[in-house]
Coordinates of C-alpha atoms and ligand atoms in Angstrom, one line a residue:
M422 CA 40.4 23.3 77.1
D423 CA 36.7 22.8 76.7
A424 CA 36.5 22.3 72.9
T425 CA 32.7 22.5 73.0
R426 CA 32.9 26.3 73.6
Y427 CA 34.2 26.6 70.0
P428 CA 31.7 25.2 67.4
N429 CA 34.1 26.4 64.7
L430 CA 36.9 24.1 66.0
H431 CA 37.5 20.9 64.1
I432 CA 40.1 18.6 65.7
S433 CA 41.1 15.6 63.5
R434 CA 40.4 12.2 65.1
H435 CA 42.1 10.3 62.2
P436 CA 44.7 7.7 63.7
L437 CA 47.0 8.5 60.9
V438 CA 47.1 12.1 62.0
D439 CA 47.9 11.1 65.5
H440 CA 50.7 8.7 64.3
K441 CA 52.3 11.3 62.0
L442 CA 51.9 14.1 64.5
S443 CA 53.9 12.2 67.1
L444 CA 56.7 11.6 64.7
L445 CA 56.6 15.3 63.7
R446 CA 56.9 16.4 67.4
D447 CA 59.8 14.1 68.3
R448 CA 62.9 16.2 68.7
T449 CA 65.1 13.7 66.9
T450 CA 63.1 14.1 63.6
E451 CA 65.5 15.7 61.1
P452 CA 64.3 18.6 58.6
K453 CA 64.0 16.2 55.7
R454 CA 61.6 13.9 57.5
F455 CA 59.9 16.8 59.2
R456 CA 59.0 18.4 55.8
E457 CA 57.7 15.0 54.6
L458 CA 55.5 14.7 57.7
V459 CA 54.3 18.3 57.4
R460 CA 53.2 17.4 53.7
E461 CA 51.6 14.2 54.8
L462 CA 49.6 15.8 57.6
S463 CA 48.7 18.7 55.5
W464 CA 47.1 16.2 53.0
L465 CA 45.0 14.6 55.6
L466 CA 43.9 17.8 57.3
G467 CA 43.2 19.4 53.9
Y468 CA 41.0 16.4 53.0
E469 CA 38.9 16.9 56.2
A470 CA 38.8 20.8 55.9
M471 CA 37.4 20.7 52.4
A472 CA 34.7 18.2 53.2
D473 CA 32.0 20.9 53.2
L474 CA 32.9 22.5 49.9
T475 CA 30.0 22.8 47.6
T476 CA 29.7 21.1 44.2
Q477 CA 27.7 21.9 41.2
P478 CA 26.2 19.4 38.7
I479 CA 27.8 18.8 35.4
T480 CA 27.1 16.4 32.6
I481 CA 30.0 14.1 31.6
E482 CA 30.6 11.4 29.2
T483 CA 32.1 8.1 30.4
P484 CA 33.3 5.8 27.6
L485 CA 29.9 4.0 27.8
E486 CA 27.2 6.9 28.4
Q487 CA 26.5 10.2 29.6
M488 CA 25.9 10.8 33.3
A489 CA 25.4 13.5 35.9
G490 CA 28.8 14.4 37.5
A491 CA 29.9 17.1 39.9
E492 CA 32.5 19.8 40.0
L493 CA 33.8 22.0 42.9
E494 CA 31.8 25.1 42.9
P495 CA 33.9 27.8 44.7
K496 CA 37.1 29.2 43.5
V497 CA 39.6 28.2 46.3
G498 CA 42.7 30.2 47.4
L499 CA 45.4 28.8 49.5
V500 CA 47.1 31.2 51.7
P501 CA 50.4 30.0 53.1
V502 CA 51.7 32.3 55.9
L503 CA 55.5 32.6 55.4
R504 CA 57.6 30.9 56.2
A505 CA 56.3 27.8 58.0
G506 CA 53.1 27.6 55.9
L507 CA 55.1 27.0 52.8
G508 CA 55.5 23.3 53.7
M509 CA 51.6 22.8 53.5
V510 CA 51.1 24.1 50.0
D511 CA 52.2 21.1 47.8
A512 CA 49.9 18.7 49.5
M513 CA 46.9 21.1 49.3
L514 CA 47.8 21.6 45.6
E515 CA 47.7 17.9 45.0
L516 CA 44.2 17.9 46.5
M517 CA 43.1 20.9 44.5
P518 CA 45.4 21.5 41.5
S519 CA 43.4 24.5 40.3
A520 CA 43.6 26.4 43.5
E521 CA 45.3 29.9 43.5
V522 CA 48.1 30.3 45.9
W523 CA 48.5 33.7 47.6
H524 CA 51.4 34.1 49.9
I525 CA 51.3 36.3 53.0
G526 CA 54.5 37.2 54.8
L527 CA 54.3 37.7 58.6
Y528 CA 56.7 37.1 61.3
R529 CA 56.0 37.2 65.1
D530 CA 57.9 39.9 67.0
E531 CA 59.9 38.1 69.6
R532 CA 59.1 40.6 72.3
S533 CA 55.6 41.7 71.8
L534 CA 54.5 38.5 70.1
K535 CA 52.5 40.7 67.7
P536 CA 52.6 39.7 64.0
V537 CA 54.7 41.9 61.7
E538 CA 53.5 42.0 57.9
Y539 CA 56.4 41.9 55.3
Y540 CA 54.9 40.4 52.2
N541 CA 51.4 40.8 50.7
K542 CA 50.8 40.9 46.8
L543 CA 47.0 40.3 46.9
P544 CA 45.4 42.2 44.0
D545 CA 42.7 44.9 44.7
A546 CA 39.6 42.5 44.7
A547 CA 39.3 39.0 45.8
T548 CA 39.8 36.3 43.1
V549 CA 38.5 33.5 45.1
Q550 CA 35.6 32.7 47.2
V551 CA 37.0 30.3 49.9
C552 CA 40.5 30.9 51.4
L553 CA 42.5 28.2 53.3
I554 CA 45.1 29.8 55.6
L555 CA 48.0 27.5 55.9
D556 CA 50.2 27.7 59.0
P557 CA 51.4 24.8 61.1
M558 CA 51.2 26.8 64.3
L559 CA 48.4 28.6 65.9
A560 CA 50.0 30.0 69.0
T561 CA 48.9 33.4 70.4
G562 CA 46.6 33.5 67.4
G563 CA 48.0 36.9 66.4
S564 CA 49.4 35.9 63.0
S565 CA 46.3 34.0 62.2
A566 CA 43.8 36.9 63.2
A567 CA 45.9 39.4 61.2
T568 CA 45.8 37.1 58.1
V569 CA 42.0 36.9 58.4
D570 CA 41.8 40.6 58.7
I571 CA 43.8 40.9 55.5
L572 CA 41.7 38.4 53.6
K573 CA 38.4 39.9 54.7
A574 CA 39.4 43.3 53.7
W575 CA 40.3 41.7 50.3
G576 CA 36.7 40.3 50.1
A577 CA 37.1 36.6 50.8
A578 CA 33.7 35.3 51.5
R579 CA 34.7 32.3 53.6
I580 CA 37.9 31.6 55.4
K581 CA 39.3 28.5 57.0
Q582 CA 42.4 28.1 59.1
V583 CA 44.3 24.9 58.7
S584 CA 47.0 24.4 61.4
L585 CA 48.9 21.3 62.6
I586 CA 49.0 22.3 66.3
A587 CA 47.0 24.9 68.2
A588 CA 47.3 26.4 71.8
P589 CA 44.0 27.0 73.7
E590 CA 45.1 30.7 73.8
G591 CA 45.3 31.1 70.1
I592 CA 41.9 29.3 69.5
A593 CA 40.3 31.7 71.8
T594 CA 41.8 34.8 70.2
L595 CA 41.0 33.8 66.7
S596 CA 37.5 32.6 67.6
T597 CA 36.7 35.7 69.6
A598 CA 37.9 38.0 66.7
H599 CA 36.5 35.9 63.8
P600 CA 33.8 33.4 65.1
D601 CA 32.9 32.8 61.4
V602 CA 36.3 31.2 60.5
D603 CA 36.5 27.3 60.7
I604 CA 39.6 26.1 62.5
H605 CA 41.0 22.7 61.5
V606 CA 43.9 21.3 63.5
A607 CA 45.6 17.9 64.3
A608 CA 45.8 18.6 68.0
V609 CA 45.2 21.3 70.6
D610 CA 48.1 21.3 73.1
R611 CA 48.2 22.3 76.8
A612 CA 49.2 25.9 76.7
L613 CA 51.7 28.5 75.7
N614 CA 54.9 28.8 77.7
E615 CA 56.4 32.3 78.9
R616 CA 58.1 32.7 75.4
G617 CA 54.8 32.2 73.6
Y618 CA 55.7 28.8 72.4
I619 CA 53.1 25.9 72.3
V620 CA 53.9 23.2 74.9
P621 CA 54.4 20.3 74.4
G622 CA 54.3 21.5 70.7
L623 CA 57.1 20.8 68.3
G624 CA 59.3 23.8 68.7
D625 CA 59.8 26.3 65.9
A626 CA 57.9 24.9 62.9
G627 CA 59.9 27.2 60.5
D628 CA 63.3 26.4 61.9
R629 CA 62.6 22.6 62.0
Q630 CA 61.4 22.6 58.3
F631 CA 64.2 24.7 57.0
G632 CA 67.1 23.7 59.3
T633 CA 67.6 27.2 60.5
F634 CA 68.7 26.7 64.1
A635 CA 71.0 29.7 64.1
G636 CA 70.8 31.4 67.4
P637 CA 69.1 31.9 70.8
S638 CA 66.7 34.3 69.5
S639 CA 64.9 31.7 67.4
E640 CA 64.8 29.0 70.0
P641 CA 62.5 28.1 72.9
G642 CA 63.8 27.6 76.3
H643 CA 66.0 30.7 76.7
D644 CA 65.5 33.4 79.3
P645 CA 62.0 34.8 78.7
A646 CA 61.7 38.4 78.2
D647 CA 59.3 40.1 80.6
E648 CA 57.3 41.6 78.1
T649 CA 56.7 38.2 76.3
A650 CA 55.6 36.5 79.6
E651 CA 53.2 39.3 80.2
V652 CA 51.6 39.0 76.8
V653 CA 51.1 35.2 77.5
R654 CA 49.6 35.9 81.0
R655 CA 47.2 38.4 79.6
L656 CA 46.1 35.8 76.9
Q657 CA 45.7 33.2 79.6
R658 CA 43.5 35.6 81.7
N659 CA 41.4 36.2 78.7
L660 CA 41.1 32.4 78.1
A661 CA 39.9 32.0 81.7
G662 CA 37.4 34.6 81.2
E663 CA 38.9 37.1 83.6
S664 CA 39.2 39.7 80.7
Ligands
PRP1434 C1 55.2 31.1 63.5 C2 54.1 30.3 62.9 C3 53.0 31.3 62.8 C4 53.2 31.9 64.0 C5 52.3 31.6 65.1 O1 55.9 31.8 62.6 O2 54.5 29.7 61.6 O3 53.0 32.1 61.6 O4 54.5 31.8 64.4 O5 52.4 32.3 66.1 P1 51.2 33.3 66.7 O6 50.0 32.5 66.7 O7 51.6 33.6 68.1 O8 51.0 34.5 65.9 P2 57.1 32.7 62.9 O9 56.8 34.1 63.3 O10 58.1 32.0 63.7 O11 57.9 33.0 61.5 P3 58.5 31.9 60.5 O12 57.5 31.1 59.9 O13 59.0 32.7 59.4 O14 59.5 31.1 61.2
URA1435 N1 55.7 29.3 66.3 C1 56.1 28.1 66.2 O1 56.9 27.7 65.2 N2 56.1 27.3 67.3 C2 55.4 27.6 68.4 O2 55.3 26.9 69.4 C3 54.9 28.9 68.4 C4 55.0 29.8 67.4

């Protein structure tokens, strides 16, 4: 993918991110270690994603004298997308203990790959200026674009997406729908497969965090539904500029 087409895309270059992401992808990494790595990677990506937040001057007293200090200006909201985004919250709260946390529940319909909303308790008017959407996987981009729609309707002035792995198709979808949204990722992978999974990816981020490997319907690598494969082909045509 030509990343220069997307000025809003920020791919981490930190060696610790590369190292931890490789451990995370490894199929032998167990849920406990997987959760730890999601947390560690979230901390590193969060640090980078917050680098352009504004501060305002304040006066503070050290034990020795008064000086000009700084405090974060915008009120920040963390928006984990259930379920998989939950694992990213604690690290972000360590970085910004005063952030508000607003959960959005979405799951991806397995056939249409469209997001289905099932939880949203946002109050009527926005209570924060900057929202960080937390979701480890940006695959078709449908869940992310839907979350941005919700947050914009709520009145959020600025929105950033923080994900561990993105597919080119998802970046194209989100950037086209919402070019004003910054996208911070640890890596952009090759493509989506016919089931809408990111390859090489890491599999199902929710299942790997929470140990829920119950059945074929939630695992990649099974017979692809025709409908799903067609959705992916359409996204890939869009990405290639064929409309
Ligand atoms: C995963 C992931 C994203 C979504 C990404 O969630 O956490 O929310 O898929 O896919 P998209 O970009 O194609 O929309 P999933 O639907 O598996 O739900 P879960 O987190 O509850 O497992
Ligand atoms: N959701 C995941 O958890 N993994 C993918 O590869 C795509 C969507």
